[in-house]
Amino acid sequence: MWEQQFSKFDGGAASRTILPQKTIQNFFHETLIFAHQREPSQSVPPSRNRRSSTSPQLFSVFEMPRKPRRKQRPKSWPVTFSPFARALARMASVSKPNRRSKSIESSEKPTRSSTSNGSSKHTLEERPEGSESSDGEFDGVVQADFAFFDPKPNDFHGVKTLLQTYLDVEEWDLSGFADLILEQTTVGTVVKVEDDEDEGVFALATALNLWRYREQRCIMKLKEFLLLKASQEKGVGDQLRLLLGERAHNVGLLVSQRVVNLPPQLLPHLYDSLFNEVSWATEDEPTEDLRNSFQFKHYIILSKIYKHKNAEQQKRKRSDDREEEIVYVKPEDEIFHELSSWSFCFPLRTQQPAPHELKNYRSMGLIMTVEADKIPTFRQQLTSLINEG
Amino acid sequence: MATRLQFENNCDIGVFSKLTNGYCMVAIGGSESFYSVFESELGGVIPVVKTSIAGTRIVGRLCAGNKNGLLLPHTTTDQELQHLRNSLPDQVVVQRIEEKLSALGNCIACNDHVALTHTDLDRETEEIIADVLGVEVFRQTIAGNILVGSFCALSNRGGLVHPHTSIEDLDELSTLLQVPLVAGTVNRGSEVIAAGMIVNDWTSFCGSDTTATELSVIESVFKLRDSQPSVIVDEMRKSLIDSYV
């Protein structure tokens, strides 16, 4: 099954993305082959060679010509969390650049042929950037190879940074939560740049069973937080209490955080690998308890959105108004929201100054629940959303 | 005695606070629990001052000081300057300096006798540091990093520096500073020492991610295990003598 899927990705749409350095002005979308490197985890019996093979399976590779750096770490990775950057990323991902230069392209691709399984790479439009500038200076774009990894204890600081605002300004055992995610190596994916000595974490996706971890301080505080926010909303409080209490055996907390301008082409693959791992875990885990703990029936998602400040006035002037009521920071949230059984918003206590495009919007937290049998629909819709976008 | 704490889920407490032998500065806007930890440890011994610098909360990284004086960047507002002058003890000289490297906490590492500075600091600034803080100034790098204020934590009894500092560098710095130095980390492997912890002669505060090993290294190099502020020691001495009588 894995091999079949592999070849499907391989022949499918591919685009390479080059990350801009400081400002997110040019988003080059190019050939994209994902690198999926699985380390043999102890819970997988050695006979099942589903994931591990002799060489790491590369199913997406971005080129990465490294320039020698000074001791001071340059800010080549646009790790920006500001709404301004998000808005720019949204706009940039729509626009396409025009430069072409095949000669530079061919000389910078020694590693592209090194994919396993003899897969053929389909390069659609090749648009490299010409950034052979001097030491310490950057042209504005950097090429990067993204790879998916199992969570490792080393990723602690990166994961913790991504989860900093998960519960708004609440003081809770964030380090414990990060540790929990990193200990669960069977289900969970961390996106990093391949061969990056800094090992910066760019995205994280995992699903945590709320019953299995119910004794952990961080999970207890998280449940309190969710219930507190739900108590202000009519109707959903009881349903949430059920999900967090009696039915917690089959409820998974879907945690997905990333840097704001991560190329959206990675998203279908990220979610595919997450949900695949969940289904494999139901068969591969050593004990029956653990196997059952991954039989999720519901997923709870805690996310952030921007809601238009004048939501009511919006409905009246719909004819000439081109502004959306809700702007989703993460594109998959829109699909989750549509497929959700119920959802509600709550105001966030941190209000960052909004960029110009989002000045009429207020950032809000969103809690929603999606049933597990809606997930295949979600996966399809996400793929089509990203491909058309 | 080393205490672990957090500022709004952030373990980089050295960014939001500044500790010397004569006073302690804390950022405003954090929860009261952050402030109260300082009050309970230091209250009565030295003043704990809540302030902002240049309207920001990163007070630890913008200013540099010791028991003799405090240096503030040119971005400090007049009200903040006045507030600090009023709140700090009279013997502390508070001075705002015109220096283009405005994150003084990142550029200057000092105790009550000696200071290490960024290699590109102005000549005039160097003289002001020597005057106001009453220290001998050395331009140095730590493990090749010019931001000496970020990568070391210094007290009159010891110092903790960037983990990748070589033995030769450690020896050289130790000779300059005349205190024992150790290369180590704080906050579970973070190299930015000064962001993760603050220290003075009898107490220290570290981010809550700091492991027990890191904490024991800190307590041993800064000689915190059996140290107390001198006021309390004097009081104890009196009561001991009483018991003999």
PDB file of N, CA and C in Angstrom, chain A residues 177-223:
ATOM      1  N   PHE A 177       3.711  19.205  27.627  1.00  0.00           N
ATOM      2  CA  PHE A 177       2.937  18.916  26.421  1.00  0.00           C
ATOM      3  C   PHE A 177       3.867  18.604  25.261  1.00  0.00           C
ATOM      4  N   ALA A 178       4.920  19.395  25.124  1.00  0.00           N
ATOM      5  CA  ALA A 178       5.891  19.159  24.048  1.00  0.00           C
ATOM      6  C   ALA A 178       6.554  17.792  24.235  1.00  0.00           C
ATOM      7  N   ASP A 179       6.887  17.464  25.472  1.00  0.00           N
ATOM      8  CA  ASP A 179       7.492  16.163  25.748  1.00  0.00           C
ATOM      9  C   ASP A 179       6.556  15.031  25.377  1.00  0.00           C
ATOM     10  N   LEU A 180       5.279  15.220  25.678  1.00  0.00           N
ATOM     11  CA  LEU A 180       4.264  14.196  25.376  1.00  0.00           C
ATOM     12  C   LEU A 180       4.227  13.913  23.882  1.00  0.00           C
ATOM     13  N   ILE A 181       4.235  14.989  23.105  1.00  0.00           N
ATOM     14  CA  ILE A 181       4.178  14.847  21.647  1.00  0.00           C
ATOM     15  C   ILE A 181       5.425  14.129  21.143  1.00  0.00           C
ATOM     16  N   LEU A 182       6.574  14.466  21.728  1.00  0.00           N
ATOM     17  CA  LEU A 182       7.808  13.881  21.234  1.00  0.00           C
ATOM     18  C   LEU A 182       7.961  12.422  21.641  1.00  0.00           C
ATOM     19  N   GLU A 183       7.327  12.030  22.721  1.00  0.00           N
ATOM     20  CA  GLU A 183       7.432  10.633  23.142  1.00  0.00           C
ATOM     21  C   GLU A 183       6.610   9.729  22.256  1.00  0.00           C
ATOM     22  N   GLN A 184       5.558  10.273  21.673  1.00  0.00           N
ATOM     23  CA  GLN A 184       4.704   9.438  20.833  1.00  0.00           C
ATOM     24  C   GLN A 184       5.293   9.374  19.435  1.00  0.00           C
ATOM     25  N   THR A 185       6.218   8.451  19.232  1.00  0.00           N
ATOM     26  CA  THR A 185       6.895   8.424  17.934  1.00  0.00           C
ATOM     27  C   THR A 185       6.081   7.700  16.871  1.00  0.00           C
ATOM     28  N   THR A 186       5.107   6.873  17.280  1.00  0.00           N
ATOM     29  CA  THR A 186       4.369   6.112  16.268  1.00  0.00           C
ATOM     30  C   THR A 186       3.409   6.976  15.471  1.00  0.00           C
ATOM     31  N   VAL A 187       2.802   7.941  16.150  1.00  0.00           N
ATOM     32  CA  VAL A 187       1.909   8.834  15.424  1.00  0.00           C
ATOM     33  C   VAL A 187       2.392  10.252  15.677  1.00  0.00           C
ATOM     34  N   GLY A 188       2.755  10.934  14.617  1.00  0.00           N
ATOM     35  CA  GLY A 188       3.255  12.292  14.796  1.00  0.00           C
ATOM     36  C   GLY A 188       4.318  12.556  13.757  1.00  0.00           C
ATOM     37  N   THR A 189       4.285  13.724  13.175  1.00  0.00           N
ATOM     38  CA  THR A 189       5.255  14.083  12.140  1.00  0.00           C
ATOM     39  C   THR A 189       5.785  15.474  12.407  1.00  0.00           C
ATOM     40  N   VAL A 190       7.099  15.588  12.174  1.00  0.00           N
ATOM     41  CA  VAL A 190       7.748  16.873  12.353  1.00  0.00           C
ATOM     42  C   VAL A 190       8.403  17.219  11.017  1.00  0.00           C
ATOM     43  N   VAL A 191       8.195  18.433  10.539  1.00  0.00           N
ATOM     44  CA  VAL A 191       8.751  18.815   9.245  1.00  0.00           C
ATOM     45  C   VAL A 191       9.982  19.665   9.480  1.00  0.00           C
ATOM     46  N   LYS A 192      11.105  19.189   8.947  1.00  0.00           N
ATOM     47  CA  LYS A 192      12.350  19.941   9.103  1.00  0.00           C
ATOM     48  C   LYS A 192      13.016  20.037   7.741  1.00  0.00           C
ATOM     49  N   VAL A 193      14.059  20.824   7.707  1.00  0.00           N
ATOM     50  CA  VAL A 193      14.824  20.908   6.469  1.00  0.00           C
ATOM     51  C   VAL A 193      15.882  19.817   6.512  1.00  0.00           C
ATOM     52  N   GLU A 194      16.047  19.124   5.395  1.00  0.00           N
ATOM     53  CA  GLU A 194      16.988  18.008   5.392  1.00  0.00           C
ATOM     54  C   GLU A 194      18.418  18.497   5.565  1.00  0.00           C
ATOM     55  N   ASP A 195      19.169  17.804   6.374  1.00  0.00           N
ATOM     56  CA  ASP A 195      20.582  18.129   6.600  1.00  0.00           C
ATOM     57  C   ASP A 195      20.804  19.517   7.166  1.00  0.00           C
ATOM     58  N   ASP A 196      19.821  20.009   7.857  1.00  0.00           N
ATOM     59  CA  ASP A 196      19.987  21.334   8.444  1.00  0.00           C
ATOM     60  C   ASP A 196      20.660  21.167   9.801  1.00  0.00           C
ATOM     61  N   GLU A 197      21.821  21.816   9.979  1.00  0.00           N
ATOM     62  CA  GLU A 197      22.496  21.615  11.258  1.00  0.00           C
ATOM     63  C   GLU A 197      21.742  22.280  12.402  1.00  0.00           C
ATOM     64  N   ASP A 198      20.943  23.286  12.083  1.00  0.00           N
ATOM     65  CA  ASP A 198      20.189  23.934  13.144  1.00  0.00           C
ATOM     66  C   ASP A 198      18.988  23.119  13.575  1.00  0.00           C
ATOM     67  N   GLU A 199      18.551  22.197  12.736  1.00  0.00           N
ATOM     68  CA  GLU A 199      17.394  21.343  13.063  1.00  0.00           C
ATOM     69  C   GLU A 199      16.183  22.168  13.465  1.00  0.00           C
ATOM     70  N   GLY A 200      15.879  23.191  12.699  1.00  0.00           N
ATOM     71  CA  GLY A 200      14.698  23.978  13.011  1.00  0.00           C
ATOM     72  C   GLY A 200      13.446  23.228  12.626  1.00  0.00           C
ATOM     73  N   VAL A 201      12.442  23.313  13.479  1.00  0.00           N
ATOM     74  CA  VAL A 201      11.187  22.619  13.206  1.00  0.00           C
ATOM     75  C   VAL A 201      10.250  23.585  12.510  1.00  0.00           C
ATOM     76  N   PHE A 202       9.757  23.202  11.338  1.00  0.00           N
ATOM     77  CA  PHE A 202       8.903  24.100  10.579  1.00  0.00           C
ATOM     78  C   PHE A 202       7.431  23.787  10.728  1.00  0.00           C
ATOM     79  N   ALA A 203       7.121  22.538  10.974  1.00  0.00           N
ATOM     80  CA  ALA A 203       5.711  22.189  11.144  1.00  0.00           C
ATOM     81  C   ALA A 203       5.628  20.943  12.000  1.00  0.00           C
ATOM     82  N   LEU A 204       4.439  20.771  12.563  1.00  0.00           N
ATOM     83  CA  LEU A 204       4.224  19.662  13.480  1.00  0.00           C
ATOM     84  C   LEU A 204       2.805  19.175  13.271  1.00  0.00           C
ATOM     85  N   ALA A 205       2.608  17.872  13.239  1.00  0.00           N
ATOM     86  CA  ALA A 205       1.245  17.342  13.177  1.00  0.00           C
ATOM     87  C   ALA A 205       1.216  16.073  13.999  1.00  0.00           C
ATOM     88  N   THR A 206       0.216  15.969  14.870  1.00  0.00           N
ATOM     89  CA  THR A 206       0.099  14.762  15.676  1.00  0.00           C
ATOM     90  C   THR A 206      -1.322  14.616  16.182  1.00  0.00           C
ATOM     91  N   ALA A 207      -1.641  13.427  16.669  1.00  0.00           N
ATOM     92  CA  ALA A 207      -2.959  13.192  17.247  1.00  0.00           C
ATOM     93  C   ALA A 207      -2.750  12.507  18.586  1.00  0.00           C
ATOM     94  N   LEU A 208      -3.284  13.082  19.643  1.00  0.00           N
ATOM     95  CA  LEU A 208      -3.089  12.546  20.993  1.00  0.00           C
ATOM     96  C   LEU A 208      -4.402  12.035  21.546  1.00  0.00           C
ATOM     97  N   ASN A 209      -4.397  10.810  22.033  1.00  0.00           N
ATOM     98  CA  ASN A 209      -5.612  10.253  22.615  1.00  0.00           C
ATOM     99  C   ASN A 209      -5.849  10.871  23.987  1.00  0.00           C
ATOM    100  N   LEU A 210      -7.012  11.480  24.168  1.00  0.00           N
ATOM    101  CA  LEU A 210      -7.247  12.219  25.414  1.00  0.00           C
ATOM    102  C   LEU A 210      -7.458  11.311  26.617  1.00  0.00           C
ATOM    103  N   TRP A 211      -7.791  10.052  26.400  1.00  0.00           N
ATOM    104  CA  TRP A 211      -7.940   9.149  27.533  1.00  0.00           C
ATOM    105  C   TRP A 211      -6.591   8.618  27.981  1.00  0.00           C
ATOM    106  N   ARG A 212      -5.775   8.274  27.006  1.00  0.00           N
ATOM    107  CA  ARG A 212      -4.462   7.706  27.322  1.00  0.00           C
ATOM    108  C   ARG A 212      -3.638   8.672  28.171  1.00  0.00           C
ATOM    109  N   TYR A 213      -3.763   9.963  27.882  1.00  0.00           N
ATOM    110  CA  TYR A 213      -2.928  10.933  28.581  1.00  0.00           C
ATOM    111  C   TYR A 213      -3.713  11.715  29.626  1.00  0.00           C
ATOM    112  N   ARG A 214      -4.834  11.172  30.074  1.00  0.00           N
ATOM    113  CA  ARG A 214      -5.703  11.989  30.907  1.00  0.00           C
ATOM    114  C   ARG A 214      -5.061  12.401  32.225  1.00  0.00           C
ATOM    115  N   GLU A 215      -4.052  11.635  32.688  1.00  0.00           N
ATOM    116  CA  GLU A 215      -3.438  11.955  33.973  1.00  0.00           C
ATOM    117  C   GLU A 215      -2.397  13.051  33.867  1.00  0.00           C
ATOM    118  N   GLN A 216      -1.992  13.381  32.664  1.00  0.00           N
ATOM    119  CA  GLN A 216      -0.918  14.360  32.510  1.00  0.00           C
ATOM    120  C   GLN A 216      -1.452  15.742  32.862  1.00  0.00           C
ATOM    121  N   ARG A 217      -0.598  16.509  33.567  1.00  0.00           N
ATOM    122  CA  ARG A 217      -1.015  17.851  33.982  1.00  0.00           C
ATOM    123  C   ARG A 217      -1.413  18.720  32.803  1.00  0.00           C
ATOM    124  N   CYS A 218      -0.632  18.623  31.728  1.00  0.00           N
ATOM    125  CA  CYS A 218      -0.896  19.502  30.597  1.00  0.00           C
ATOM    126  C   CYS A 218      -2.239  19.182  29.956  1.00  0.00           C
ATOM    127  N   ILE A 219      -2.583  17.909  29.886  1.00  0.00           N
ATOM    128  CA  ILE A 219      -3.853  17.537  29.267  1.00  0.00           C
ATOM    129  C   ILE A 219      -5.004  17.967  30.160  1.00  0.00           C
ATOM    130  N   MET A 220      -4.820  17.844  31.469  1.00  0.00           N
ATOM    131  CA  MET A 220      -5.893  18.265  32.388  1.00  0.00           C
ATOM    132  C   MET A 220      -6.133  19.756  32.266  1.00  0.00           C
ATOM    133  N   LYS A 221      -5.035  20.523  32.180  1.00  0.00           N
ATOM    134  CA  LYS A 221      -5.169  21.976  32.057  1.00  0.00           C
ATOM    135  C   LYS A 221      -5.814  22.328  30.716  1.00  0.00           C
ATOM    136  N   LEU A 222      -5.451  21.588  29.682  1.00  0.00           N
ATOM    137  CA  LEU A 222      -6.000  21.830  28.362  1.00  0.00           C
ATOM    138  C   LEU A 222      -7.506  21.580  28.355  1.00  0.00           C
ATOM    139  N   LYS A 223      -7.929  20.490  29.011  1.00  0.00           N
ATOM    140  CA  LYS A 223      -9.366  20.190  29.075  1.00  0.00           C
ATOM    141  C   LYS A 223     -10.103  21.290  29.824  1.00  0.00           C
TER     142      LYS A 223
END
